[in-house]
């Protein structure tokens, strides 16, 4: 049986201690409570602080849980609620649209797929939950970048690879695409990420009307497009699904 990594166990114990005791603890308190040498405890705290999981009060020198840990916990809860609220609606969208449906959230300058409904036929398909998609070229990514200030700010630093001849990579051009996305309320990807594949996505909003994810349909160009444009009934179905999930999350009608 593989052994646990001692430094990670100590870091986890330290986080639990900070979460369960007084609001702030000093280095001596932490080292004593965990039976660690001060130098060892300080090294772990310094690493956790660097990663944003622990913060040190500049006046007292005491430690408390950091904002990054709170953000991770909130993301975990948000993603699970988002998936739970979207299950029925995404199943209906795949069935009515006849294509694969994806649910994505912003993660590390990309789109993390948190739910994937297979195309309702007998073709061989691979589950893509946990896969990352690019932000600048996919319909899911464009929607999230257009509406999420954090994702938009990260766009300049993200790698903008030209996947096909249709991929838009220059920032001024991408900004025009995002402006159009905000105006129309959805985004498209016409062979910009994968040749022969097109998609459309719409934003999912929470009760504060903030974007918490995006839902989209993806399929072969010849099936989802007509005369070079995405079929309007698919666009309407995706937008309707996004509104339904948003409503279930507490967003007012939009």
C-alpha atoms as one frame of an Amber mdcrd trajectory, in Angstrom:
protein
   0.000   0.000   0.000   1.333   3.423  -0.930   2.361   5.625   1.980   0.777
   9.028   2.536   2.942  12.081   1.928   3.793  13.450   5.361   4.130  17.087
   4.311   0.666  17.041   2.742  -0.812  15.418   5.854   0.743  18.152   7.986
  -0.542  20.879   5.666  -4.050  19.389   5.783  -3.902  19.193   9.595  -2.796
  22.817   9.678  -5.726  23.937   7.536  -8.169  21.991   9.716  -6.675  23.598
  12.819  -7.072  27.085  11.372 -10.626  26.269  10.292 -11.763  24.897  13.646
 -10.166  27.024  16.303  -9.707  30.711  16.932  -9.885  33.057  13.991  -6.112
  33.601  13.997  -3.293  31.500  15.441   0.366  32.289  15.963   3.277  30.146
  14.774   3.952  28.810  18.286   0.289  27.883  18.764   0.190  25.992  15.462
   3.496  24.194  16.022   2.524  23.189  19.560  -0.958  21.974  18.596   0.407
  19.776  15.810   3.564  18.610  17.592   5.862  20.195  15.002   9.109  22.074
  15.267   8.653  25.795  14.670  10.912  25.675  11.614   8.838  22.866  10.092
   5.557  24.611  10.811   6.864  27.879   9.426   7.970  26.209   6.190   4.535
  24.692   5.627   2.778  27.948   6.491   5.002  29.876   4.123   4.118  27.490
   1.266   0.398  27.657   2.047   0.635  31.423   2.217   2.372  31.566  -1.167
  -0.474  29.536  -2.696  -3.123  31.750  -1.097  -4.493  29.061   1.229  -3.258
  30.898   4.351  -2.941  34.596   5.145  -0.787  36.293   7.782  -2.008  39.341
   9.636   0.668  42.031   9.141   0.190  43.525  12.603  -0.023  40.468  14.868
   1.835  37.978  12.656  -0.919  35.437  13.275  -2.263  33.141  10.556  -5.763
  32.512   9.224  -7.354  30.736   6.264  -6.812  32.475   2.928  -9.170  33.612
   0.218  -7.997  30.997  -2.287  -9.221  28.191  -0.050 -12.612  29.873   0.207
 -12.739  30.297  -3.568 -12.005  26.613  -4.126 -14.703  25.597  -1.684 -17.225
  27.927  -3.283 -16.319  26.622  -6.747 -16.872  23.052  -5.577 -20.323  23.887
  -4.253 -21.238  25.999  -7.280 -20.199  23.333  -9.791 -22.133  20.604  -8.023
 -25.250  22.757  -7.729 -24.860  23.811 -11.343 -24.648  20.199 -12.517 -27.575
  19.141 -10.373 -29.764  21.956 -11.681 -28.741  21.335 -15.294 -29.178  17.534
 -15.501 -32.777  17.400 -16.705 -32.495  20.421 -18.975 -29.314  19.220 -20.711
 -30.796  15.758 -21.246 -33.826  17.374 -22.882 -31.587  19.584 -25.033 -29.574
  16.618 -26.315 -32.735  14.689 -27.072 -34.500  17.544 -28.882 -31.395  18.832
 -30.659 -30.009  15.424 -31.555 -26.460  16.482 -30.677 -23.980  16.338 -27.786
 -24.439  18.864 -25.005 -21.667  20.301 -22.841 -21.735  22.261 -19.592 -18.582
  24.273 -18.854 -17.116  26.619 -16.235 -14.084  28.901 -16.148 -10.961  27.158
 -14.869  -7.285  28.112 -15.239  -7.601  30.257 -18.376  -9.787  27.650 -20.049
 -13.175  25.959 -19.940 -13.564  22.909 -17.704 -16.255  20.505 -18.910 -18.298
  19.528 -15.837 -21.148  17.709 -17.592 -21.467  16.008 -20.978 -24.581  14.454
 -22.487 -23.911  12.123 -25.414 -25.495  12.603 -28.805 -28.635  10.422 -28.708
 -27.644   7.830 -31.300 -25.674   4.605 -31.390 -22.354   6.142 -32.460 -19.228
   5.604 -30.395 -18.559   8.586 -28.117 -16.055   9.418 -25.374 -17.101  11.068
 -22.111 -15.329  14.422 -21.847 -16.153  15.420 -18.271 -12.954  16.861 -16.804
 -11.560  17.863 -20.205 -10.367  21.406 -20.831 -11.411  23.482 -23.828  -9.779
  26.714 -25.030 -11.345  30.002 -24.071 -10.756  32.012 -27.236 -12.153  29.677
 -29.899 -14.974  27.582 -28.409 -18.553  28.787 -28.065 -18.511  27.948 -24.346
 -15.294  29.900 -23.881 -16.473  32.968 -25.772 -19.671  33.202 -23.721 -17.788
  32.924 -20.438 -15.064  35.350 -21.512 -17.625  37.874 -22.719 -19.511  37.951
 -19.407 -17.018  36.906 -16.719 -14.654  39.786 -15.789 -12.007  37.415 -14.396
 -11.969  35.269 -17.528 -11.878  38.379 -19.685  -8.909  39.759 -17.750  -7.054
  36.455 -18.165  -7.641  36.370 -21.914  -4.568  38.467 -22.688  -2.285  36.014
 -20.870  -3.953  32.842 -22.142  -2.423  30.837 -24.971  -4.414  31.561 -28.122
  -3.469  28.753 -30.449  -4.715  28.806 -34.071  -6.410  25.400 -34.231  -7.816
  25.875 -37.733  -7.707  28.487 -40.467 -10.864  30.007 -38.962  -9.490  30.500
 -35.425  -9.399  34.107 -34.248  -6.277  34.766 -32.157  -5.581  38.515 -32.196
  -6.956  40.397 -29.190  -8.642  43.261 -31.092 -10.473  40.734 -33.277 -11.450
  38.628 -30.267 -12.797  41.716 -28.491 -15.093  42.384 -31.444 -16.339  38.800
 -31.253 -16.967  39.153 -27.524 -18.838  42.412 -28.051 -21.118  40.663 -30.537
 -21.554  37.785 -28.077 -22.701  40.154 -25.342 -25.114  41.877 -27.740 -26.771
  38.708 -29.047 -26.641  36.646 -25.854 -24.894  33.596 -27.284 -21.669  32.559
 -28.997 -20.827  30.340 -31.949 -17.868  28.269 -33.056 -17.886  27.481 -36.769
 -14.891  25.186 -37.283 -12.688  27.487 -35.191 -11.575  24.752 -32.804 -12.109
  21.529 -34.753 -12.500  21.226 -38.509 -15.931  19.941 -39.466 -17.404  20.771
 -36.031 -19.683  23.638 -35.054 -21.247  24.674 -31.761 -23.410  27.273 -30.074
 -23.443  28.176 -26.378 -25.337  30.476 -24.020 -24.562  31.735 -20.506 -25.994
  30.397 -17.248 -26.504  33.094 -14.606 -27.010  32.886 -10.873 -29.441  34.849
  -8.669 -27.102  37.848  -8.861 -27.118  37.606 -12.682 -23.449  36.657 -12.646
 -22.212  33.991 -15.091 -21.544  30.671 -13.340 -21.225  28.530 -16.441 -22.307
  28.002 -20.020 -24.230  25.321 -21.882 -23.824  24.444 -25.533 -24.562  22.022
 -28.350 -21.752  20.631 -30.503 -21.981  18.560 -33.672 -20.915  18.059 -37.254
 -21.249  21.175 -39.417 -23.527  19.462 -41.910 -25.995  18.613 -39.143 -26.030
  21.749 -37.020 -25.628  24.339 -39.767 -27.770  25.434 -42.677 -26.421  27.674
 -45.474 -23.261  28.299 -43.466 -25.069  29.411 -40.318 -26.130  27.543 -37.204
 -29.705  26.378 -37.410 -31.837  29.009 -35.619 -33.928  26.361 -33.860 -30.753
  24.983 -32.221 -29.705  28.471 -31.136 -33.157  29.017 -29.639 -33.050  25.633
 -27.867 -29.636  26.332 -26.316 -30.703  29.781 -25.145 -33.893  28.326 -23.715
 -31.942  25.689 -21.797 -29.571  28.330 -20.411 -32.525  30.419 -19.254 -34.182
  27.410 -17.614 -31.052  26.435 -15.665 -30.487  30.070 -14.698 -34.051  30.309
 -13.433 -33.517  27.190 -11.323 -30.426  28.847  -9.854 -32.497  31.854  -8.812
 -31.917  34.224 -11.712 -34.834  36.423 -12.684 -36.211  35.963 -16.227 -34.032
  37.500 -18.943
